[in-house]
């Protein structure tokens, strides 16, 4: 708690983007004044189009697939920014924080990357980062590396491999992202952290390496159904507390839960408050909400005829009644960003 209080007074810059977001299920969308909006965001994904009711529920945007390298550059040197432009411009128009997902990930890589030399691979990764941040300079958050434990990229050796630290390729990725995207908050992202102490320990180790070099501003944890449906609230709190000890804010990403109406509602009522009220959690992003448009069938919150499921009805009211402030803000670390 002492650490939390010490960090509280430096919170304002970190919260500027979030507090500017007056739309949300508890902001303009519910007829409340802008000042009533919480400082934590509640976001969702955008794919190839903007759902007409998106702004009714959410005030942060992550592109579902259009920010992934394979989607942007399926053919070498032929960039496709169309869907990413759509999501980014919607975020800018409405003052929503925008998170790029993701720069380096072992899934959805361009197929042509495997045909290149190590030197060429590293150059192409850096080019992707540079072109992205030149085109989208107002991006607030970036998942620099997605799933380092679960799905390292095929070209990891080209970025330094394990090296001296065991994670040199991750460090290289963050160094380049910091160089080309200096105004964005840089995040890492991984699944099965909220429910797995062993993976949590490995993940914290990577985070500490990055923090010591001043390269990371927040920690992302995926909250997919395969973790959230069965994890206990006690385990959730324990693991969130452990992540909070890094001194970095936590960004809950890719939240979804399955079940029929009654089961899904019970899960949201039990587990969402643990995420939303934790002092280190800076925001929560769900992974889809419309029937027929979610990654996992059965996780939707709104039917395709716009009728809200009980979980959505509850979620709107809960967040409206429970505005939350973030206690921990990003720290640039004590070491210079260029430290190897």
Short mmCIF file of C-alpha atoms in Angstrom, two decimals:
data_model
loop_
_atom_site.label_atom_id
_atom_site.label_comp_id
_atom_site.label_asym_id
_atom_site.label_seq_id
_atom_site.Cartn_x
_atom_site.Cartn_y
_atom_site.Cartn_z
CA UNK A 1 0.00 0.00 0.00
CA UNK A 2 2.91 2.36 0.67
CA UNK A 3 4.11 1.77 -2.88
CA UNK A 4 0.63 2.47 -4.22
CA UNK A 5 0.39 5.76 -2.31
CA UNK A 6 3.86 6.82 -3.44
CA UNK A 7 2.85 6.31 -7.06
CA UNK A 8 -0.56 7.93 -6.78
CA UNK A 9 0.69 11.51 -7.08
CA UNK A 10 2.27 10.78 -10.48
CA UNK A 11 -0.87 9.25 -11.90
CA UNK A 12 -2.28 12.21 -13.79
CA UNK A 13 -0.26 11.92 -17.04
CA UNK A 14 -1.04 8.23 -17.35
CA UNK A 15 -4.75 8.80 -16.90
CA UNK A 16 -5.06 11.71 -19.31
CA UNK A 17 -6.16 9.57 -22.24
CA UNK A 18 -8.52 7.44 -20.22
CA UNK A 19 -10.18 10.30 -18.37
CA UNK A 20 -10.79 12.05 -21.67
CA UNK A 21 -13.02 9.17 -22.72
CA UNK A 22 -16.46 10.33 -21.68
CA UNK A 23 -18.34 7.83 -23.79
CA UNK A 24 -18.88 4.34 -22.35
CA UNK A 25 -21.66 2.38 -20.82
CA UNK A 26 -21.36 4.72 -17.87
CA UNK A 27 -20.45 7.90 -19.72
CA UNK A 28 -22.19 9.66 -22.57
CA UNK A 29 -23.81 6.40 -23.62
CA UNK A 30 -25.80 6.40 -20.37
CA UNK A 31 -26.48 10.12 -20.34
CA UNK A 32 -23.96 10.90 -17.61
CA UNK A 33 -21.68 13.95 -17.69
CA UNK A 34 -18.11 13.52 -18.84
CA UNK A 35 -16.80 14.01 -15.32
CA UNK A 36 -18.66 10.88 -14.23
CA UNK A 37 -16.63 8.63 -16.52
CA UNK A 38 -14.15 6.40 -14.69
CA UNK A 39 -10.44 6.59 -15.11
CA UNK A 40 -10.17 2.94 -16.05
CA UNK A 41 -11.23 2.10 -19.57
CA UNK A 42 -13.50 -0.72 -20.68
CA UNK A 43 -12.68 -1.58 -24.26
CA UNK A 44 -13.31 -4.01 -27.04
CA UNK A 45 -12.05 -5.07 -30.45
CA UNK A 46 -12.90 -3.75 -33.89
CA UNK A 47 -12.56 -5.92 -36.98
CA UNK A 48 -13.39 -4.84 -40.53
CA UNK A 49 -16.29 -2.54 -39.61
CA UNK A 50 -17.49 -0.40 -36.72
CA UNK A 51 -20.55 -1.90 -35.00
CA UNK A 52 -23.27 0.80 -34.80
CA UNK A 53 -23.62 0.25 -31.05
CA UNK A 54 -19.90 0.15 -30.26
CA UNK A 55 -19.81 3.54 -28.54
CA UNK A 56 -22.79 2.58 -26.40
CA UNK A 57 -20.67 0.11 -24.49
CA UNK A 58 -16.93 0.70 -24.92
CA UNK A 59 -14.35 3.48 -24.71
CA UNK A 60 -11.12 1.82 -25.83
CA UNK A 61 -10.24 0.10 -29.10
CA UNK A 62 -7.94 -2.77 -30.04
CA UNK A 63 -7.87 -4.04 -33.64
CA UNK A 64 -8.81 -7.72 -33.62
CA UNK A 65 -6.58 -8.86 -36.49
CA UNK A 66 -5.79 -5.85 -38.67
CA UNK A 67 -2.77 -4.79 -36.59
CA UNK A 68 -1.05 -8.15 -36.86
CA UNK A 69 1.90 -8.28 -39.21
CA UNK A 70 0.42 -10.94 -41.50
CA UNK A 71 -2.66 -8.77 -42.01
CA UNK A 72 -0.69 -5.60 -42.67
CA UNK A 73 1.95 -7.10 -44.97
CA UNK A 74 0.72 -10.41 -46.43
CA UNK A 75 2.96 -9.78 -49.43
CA UNK A 76 6.39 -8.34 -48.78
CA UNK A 77 6.47 -4.55 -49.25
CA UNK A 78 2.74 -4.41 -50.03
CA UNK A 79 1.11 -2.84 -46.98
CA UNK A 80 -2.61 -3.10 -46.27
CA UNK A 81 -3.67 -0.52 -43.70
CA UNK A 82 -7.38 -0.31 -44.60
CA UNK A 83 -9.00 -2.00 -41.60
CA UNK A 84 -6.38 -0.62 -39.22
CA UNK A 85 -7.08 2.89 -40.51
CA UNK A 86 -10.76 2.37 -39.78
CA UNK A 87 -10.24 1.34 -36.16
CA UNK A 88 -7.59 3.99 -35.47
CA UNK A 89 -9.61 6.85 -36.94
CA UNK A 90 -12.68 5.83 -34.95
CA UNK A 91 -10.61 5.92 -31.79
CA UNK A 92 -9.22 9.35 -32.62
CA UNK A 93 -12.62 10.75 -33.56
CA UNK A 94 -14.13 9.77 -30.22
CA UNK A 95 -11.12 10.27 -27.97
CA UNK A 96 -10.74 6.57 -27.18
CA UNK A 97 -7.35 5.10 -26.26
CA UNK A 98 -6.06 2.90 -29.10
CA UNK A 99 -3.90 -0.18 -28.57
CA UNK A 100 -1.90 -1.75 -31.38
CA UNK A 101 -2.02 -5.55 -31.31
CA UNK A 102 0.70 -6.65 -32.00
CA UNK A 103 4.23 -6.17 -33.33
CA UNK A 104 6.02 -9.46 -32.59
CA UNK A 105 4.10 -12.73 -32.31
CA UNK A 106 4.72 -16.28 -33.45
CA UNK A 107 1.21 -16.65 -34.89
CA UNK A 108 -0.07 -14.83 -37.95
CA UNK A 109 3.42 -14.06 -39.20
CA UNK A 110 3.89 -13.16 -42.86
CA UNK A 111 4.61 -16.39 -44.70
CA UNK A 112 7.45 -14.82 -46.63
CA UNK A 113 9.50 -14.05 -43.51
CA UNK A 114 10.90 -17.58 -43.41
CA UNK A 115 12.59 -17.13 -46.77
CA UNK A 116 14.83 -14.31 -45.56
CA UNK A 117 18.23 -14.24 -43.88
CA UNK A 118 18.50 -13.32 -40.20
CA UNK A 119 19.68 -9.83 -41.09
CA UNK A 120 16.79 -9.33 -43.48
CA UNK A 121 14.28 -10.64 -40.95
CA UNK A 122 15.42 -8.19 -38.28
CA UNK A 123 15.31 -5.35 -40.78
CA UNK A 124 11.75 -6.26 -41.81
CA UNK A 125 10.53 -6.43 -38.19
CA UNK A 126 11.96 -3.00 -37.50
CA UNK A 127 10.47 -1.64 -40.70
CA UNK A 128 7.01 -2.82 -39.65
CA UNK A 129 7.36 -0.98 -36.34
CA UNK A 130 8.69 2.16 -37.99
CA UNK A 131 5.98 2.32 -40.65
CA UNK A 132 3.25 1.64 -38.12
CA UNK A 133 4.28 4.40 -35.74
CA UNK A 134 4.81 6.87 -38.55
CA UNK A 135 1.27 6.24 -39.78
CA UNK A 136 -0.38 6.06 -36.34
CA UNK A 137 1.57 8.47 -34.11
CA UNK A 138 -1.24 8.90 -31.59
CA UNK A 139 -1.35 5.23 -30.60
CA UNK A 140 -1.52 5.15 -26.80
CA UNK A 141 -0.59 1.50 -26.20
CA UNK A 142 1.30 -1.18 -28.12
CA UNK A 143 1.50 -4.91 -27.50
CA UNK A 144 5.14 -5.08 -28.53
CA UNK A 145 5.50 -8.82 -27.92
CA UNK A 146 2.49 -11.08 -27.73
CA UNK A 147 2.73 -14.48 -26.04
CA UNK A 148 6.51 -14.72 -25.53
CA UNK A 149 6.09 -17.84 -23.39
CA UNK A 150 3.58 -19.56 -25.64
CA UNK A 151 4.33 -18.54 -29.20
CA UNK A 152 7.75 -16.95 -29.82
CA UNK A 153 8.27 -15.91 -33.43
CA UNK A 154 10.01 -18.18 -35.92
CA UNK A 155 12.53 -15.39 -36.45
CA UNK A 156 13.47 -14.98 -32.76
CA UNK A 157 17.11 -15.89 -33.46
CA UNK A 158 17.33 -13.00 -35.90
CA UNK A 159 16.40 -10.64 -33.06
CA UNK A 160 19.03 -11.96 -30.68
CA UNK A 161 17.59 -15.30 -29.63
CA UNK A 162 17.88 -16.22 -25.98
CA UNK A 163 21.25 -14.48 -25.71
CA UNK A 164 22.74 -13.67 -22.32
CA UNK A 165 19.45 -12.87 -20.61
CA UNK A 166 17.40 -15.76 -21.93
CA UNK A 167 15.10 -13.24 -23.60
CA UNK A 168 17.37 -11.11 -25.77
CA UNK A 169 14.90 -11.25 -28.66
CA UNK A 170 12.20 -9.71 -26.46
CA UNK A 171 14.56 -6.98 -25.28
CA UNK A 172 15.53 -6.19 -28.89
CA UNK A 173 11.86 -5.89 -29.83
CA UNK A 174 11.16 -3.41 -27.05
CA UNK A 175 14.29 -1.41 -27.83
CA UNK A 176 13.19 -0.96 -31.42
CA UNK A 177 9.62 -0.16 -30.41
CA UNK A 178 10.86 2.47 -27.95
CA UNK A 179 13.07 3.95 -30.67
CA UNK A 180 10.35 4.22 -33.29
CA UNK A 181 7.30 4.74 -31.06
CA UNK A 182 8.59 6.96 -28.23
CA UNK A 183 5.20 8.39 -27.27
CA UNK A 184 3.38 5.07 -26.90
CA UNK A 185 3.16 3.02 -23.73
CA UNK A 186 4.82 -0.32 -24.45
CA UNK A 187 3.19 -3.51 -23.21
CA UNK A 188 3.82 -7.23 -23.20
CA UNK A 189 0.91 -9.68 -23.39
CA UNK A 190 0.44 -13.36 -22.48
CA UNK A 191 -2.29 -15.87 -21.62
CA UNK A 192 -2.75 -18.24 -18.68
CA UNK A 193 -1.11 -15.81 -16.27
CA UNK A 194 -4.22 -15.07 -14.21
CA UNK A 195 -4.61 -18.77 -13.36
CA UNK A 196 -1.11 -20.30 -13.46
CA UNK A 197 1.54 -19.50 -10.85
CA UNK A 198 4.33 -21.21 -12.76
CA UNK A 199 3.78 -19.19 -15.92
CA UNK A 200 3.30 -16.08 -13.80
CA UNK A 201 6.79 -16.45 -12.36
CA UNK A 202 8.37 -16.81 -15.79
CA UNK A 203 6.40 -13.84 -17.08
CA UNK A 204 7.43 -11.59 -14.20
CA UNK A 205 11.04 -12.50 -14.95
CA UNK A 206 10.71 -11.14 -18.48
CA UNK A 207 8.93 -8.03 -17.22
CA UNK A 208 11.70 -7.31 -14.72
CA UNK A 209 14.36 -7.60 -17.45
CA UNK A 210 12.49 -5.03 -19.51
CA UNK A 211 11.75 -2.76 -16.59
CA UNK A 212 15.42 -2.65 -15.57
CA UNK A 213 16.17 -1.27 -19.04
CA UNK A 214 13.39 1.29 -19.05
CA UNK A 215 11.64 -0.46 -21.91
CA UNK A 216 8.20 -1.42 -20.60
CA UNK A 217 5.26 0.66 -19.38
CA UNK A 218 2.63 -1.94 -18.53
CA UNK A 219 1.86 -5.65 -18.27
CA UNK A 220 -0.85 -7.28 -20.35
CA UNK A 221 -2.65 -10.42 -19.25
CA UNK A 222 -5.10 -12.19 -21.50
CA UNK A 223 -8.33 -13.27 -19.84
CA UNK A 224 -9.80 -15.77 -22.25
CA UNK A 225 -12.51 -18.23 -21.31
CA UNK A 226 -10.11 -21.16 -20.94
CA UNK A 227 -8.67 -19.37 -17.93
CA UNK A 228 -11.60 -17.32 -16.68
CA UNK A 229 -14.34 -19.92 -16.76
CA UNK A 230 -12.70 -22.03 -14.06
CA UNK A 231 -10.17 -19.88 -12.18
CA UNK A 232 -11.03 -19.05 -8.57
CA UNK A 233 -11.27 -15.46 -7.41
CA UNK A 234 -8.63 -16.19 -4.76
CA UNK A 235 -6.14 -17.25 -7.44
CA UNK A 236 -7.01 -14.20 -9.52
CA UNK A 237 -6.30 -11.85 -6.61
CA UNK A 238 -3.06 -13.61 -5.70
CA UNK A 239 -1.72 -13.43 -9.24
CA UNK A 240 -2.81 -9.84 -9.79
CA UNK A 241 -1.10 -8.86 -6.54
CA UNK A 242 2.10 -10.58 -7.69
CA UNK A 243 2.05 -8.69 -10.98
CA UNK A 244 1.37 -5.42 -9.16
CA UNK A 245 4.63 -5.86 -7.27
CA UNK A 246 6.46 -5.04 -10.50
CA UNK A 247 5.24 -1.47 -9.99
CA UNK A 248 3.69 -1.45 -13.47
CA UNK A 249 0.00 -1.10 -14.35
CA UNK A 250 -1.84 -4.20 -15.51
CA UNK A 251 -3.89 -4.21 -18.70
CA UNK A 252 -6.42 -7.03 -18.82
CA UNK A 253 -6.82 -8.02 -22.47
CA UNK A 254 -8.91 -10.45 -24.47
CA UNK A 255 -11.56 -11.04 -21.82
CA UNK A 256 -14.34 -13.46 -22.63
CA UNK A 257 -16.36 -16.05 -20.72
CA UNK A 258 -18.63 -18.80 -21.98
CA UNK A 259 -21.88 -20.33 -20.74
CA UNK A 260 -25.62 -20.12 -21.17
CA UNK A 261 -27.26 -16.95 -19.92
CA UNK A 262 -27.30 -17.98 -16.27
CA UNK A 263 -23.80 -19.48 -16.23
CA UNK A 264 -22.16 -16.60 -18.06
CA UNK A 265 -23.90 -14.06 -15.83
CA UNK A 266 -22.72 -15.88 -12.71
CA UNK A 267 -19.15 -15.87 -14.00
CA UNK A 268 -19.17 -12.16 -14.81
CA UNK A 269 -20.74 -11.27 -11.47
CA UNK A 270 -18.14 -13.30 -9.59
CA UNK A 271 -14.96 -12.56 -11.54
CA UNK A 272 -15.21 -9.24 -13.36
CA UNK A 273 -15.20 -7.22 -10.10
CA UNK A 274 -11.87 -8.80 -9.15
CA UNK A 275 -10.35 -7.38 -12.32
CA UNK A 276 -12.15 -4.04 -12.27
CA UNK A 277 -11.49 -3.14 -8.65
CA UNK A 278 -7.87 -4.22 -8.42
CA UNK A 279 -5.80 -1.06 -7.83
CA UNK A 280 -3.13 -2.01 -10.37
CA UNK A 281 -5.52 -2.74 -13.24
CA UNK A 282 -5.57 0.24 -15.61
CA UNK A 283 -8.14 -1.07 -18.04
CA UNK A 284 -10.03 -4.10 -19.28
CA UNK A 285 -10.51 -5.02 -22.95
CA UNK A 286 -13.04 -7.66 -23.99
CA UNK A 287 -12.49 -9.84 -27.06
CA UNK A 288 -15.71 -9.33 -28.98
CA UNK A 289 -19.31 -8.96 -27.86
CA UNK A 290 -21.70 -9.52 -30.78
CA UNK A 291 -23.25 -12.89 -31.52
CA UNK A 292 -21.55 -14.54 -34.50
CA UNK A 293 -18.59 -12.13 -34.33
CA UNK A 294 -16.63 -13.51 -31.37
CA UNK A 295 -13.45 -15.60 -31.47
CA UNK A 296 -15.07 -18.27 -29.30
CA UNK A 297 -18.75 -19.12 -29.88
CA UNK A 298 -20.90 -18.57 -26.83
CA UNK A 299 -18.89 -15.68 -25.40
CA UNK A 300 -21.02 -12.92 -26.94
CA UNK A 301 -22.83 -10.37 -24.77
CA UNK A 302 -25.23 -8.90 -27.33
CA UNK A 303 -27.37 -10.98 -29.68
CA UNK A 304 -27.20 -10.33 -33.41
CA UNK A 305 -30.61 -8.63 -33.12
CA UNK A 306 -29.12 -6.17 -30.59
CA UNK A 307 -30.81 -7.77 -27.58
CA UNK A 308 -28.46 -7.73 -24.60
CA UNK A 309 -27.72 -10.93 -22.74
CA UNK A 310 -28.07 -10.80 -18.94
CA UNK A 311 -24.28 -10.46 -18.60
CA UNK A 312 -24.31 -7.27 -20.67
CA UNK A 313 -27.20 -5.82 -18.69
CA UNK A 314 -25.34 -6.55 -15.46
CA UNK A 315 -21.98 -5.30 -16.76
CA UNK A 316 -23.39 -1.94 -17.81
CA UNK A 317 -24.94 -1.32 -14.43
CA UNK A 318 -21.98 -2.62 -12.46
CA UNK A 319 -19.43 -0.39 -14.20
CA UNK A 320 -21.76 2.60 -13.99
CA UNK A 321 -22.05 2.16 -10.24
CA UNK A 322 -18.37 1.37 -9.69
CA UNK A 323 -16.09 3.93 -11.34
CA UNK A 324 -12.50 3.09 -10.57
CA UNK A 325 -9.24 5.02 -10.53
CA UNK A 326 -5.91 3.45 -11.37
CA UNK A 327 -3.34 3.45 -8.58
CA UNK A 328 -0.18 2.44 -10.44
CA UNK A 329 1.12 4.32 -13.45
CA UNK A 330 3.81 3.29 -15.94
CA UNK A 331 7.41 3.64 -14.86
CA UNK A 332 10.14 4.12 -17.41
CA UNK A 333 12.53 2.24 -15.17
CA UNK A 334 15.80 3.32 -13.66
CA UNK A 335 18.08 2.28 -16.50
CA UNK A 336 18.49 4.03 -19.86
CA UNK A 337 16.45 2.56 -22.70
CA UNK A 338 19.57 1.64 -24.60
CA UNK A 339 20.98 -0.69 -21.97
CA UNK A 340 21.76 -4.06 -23.62
#
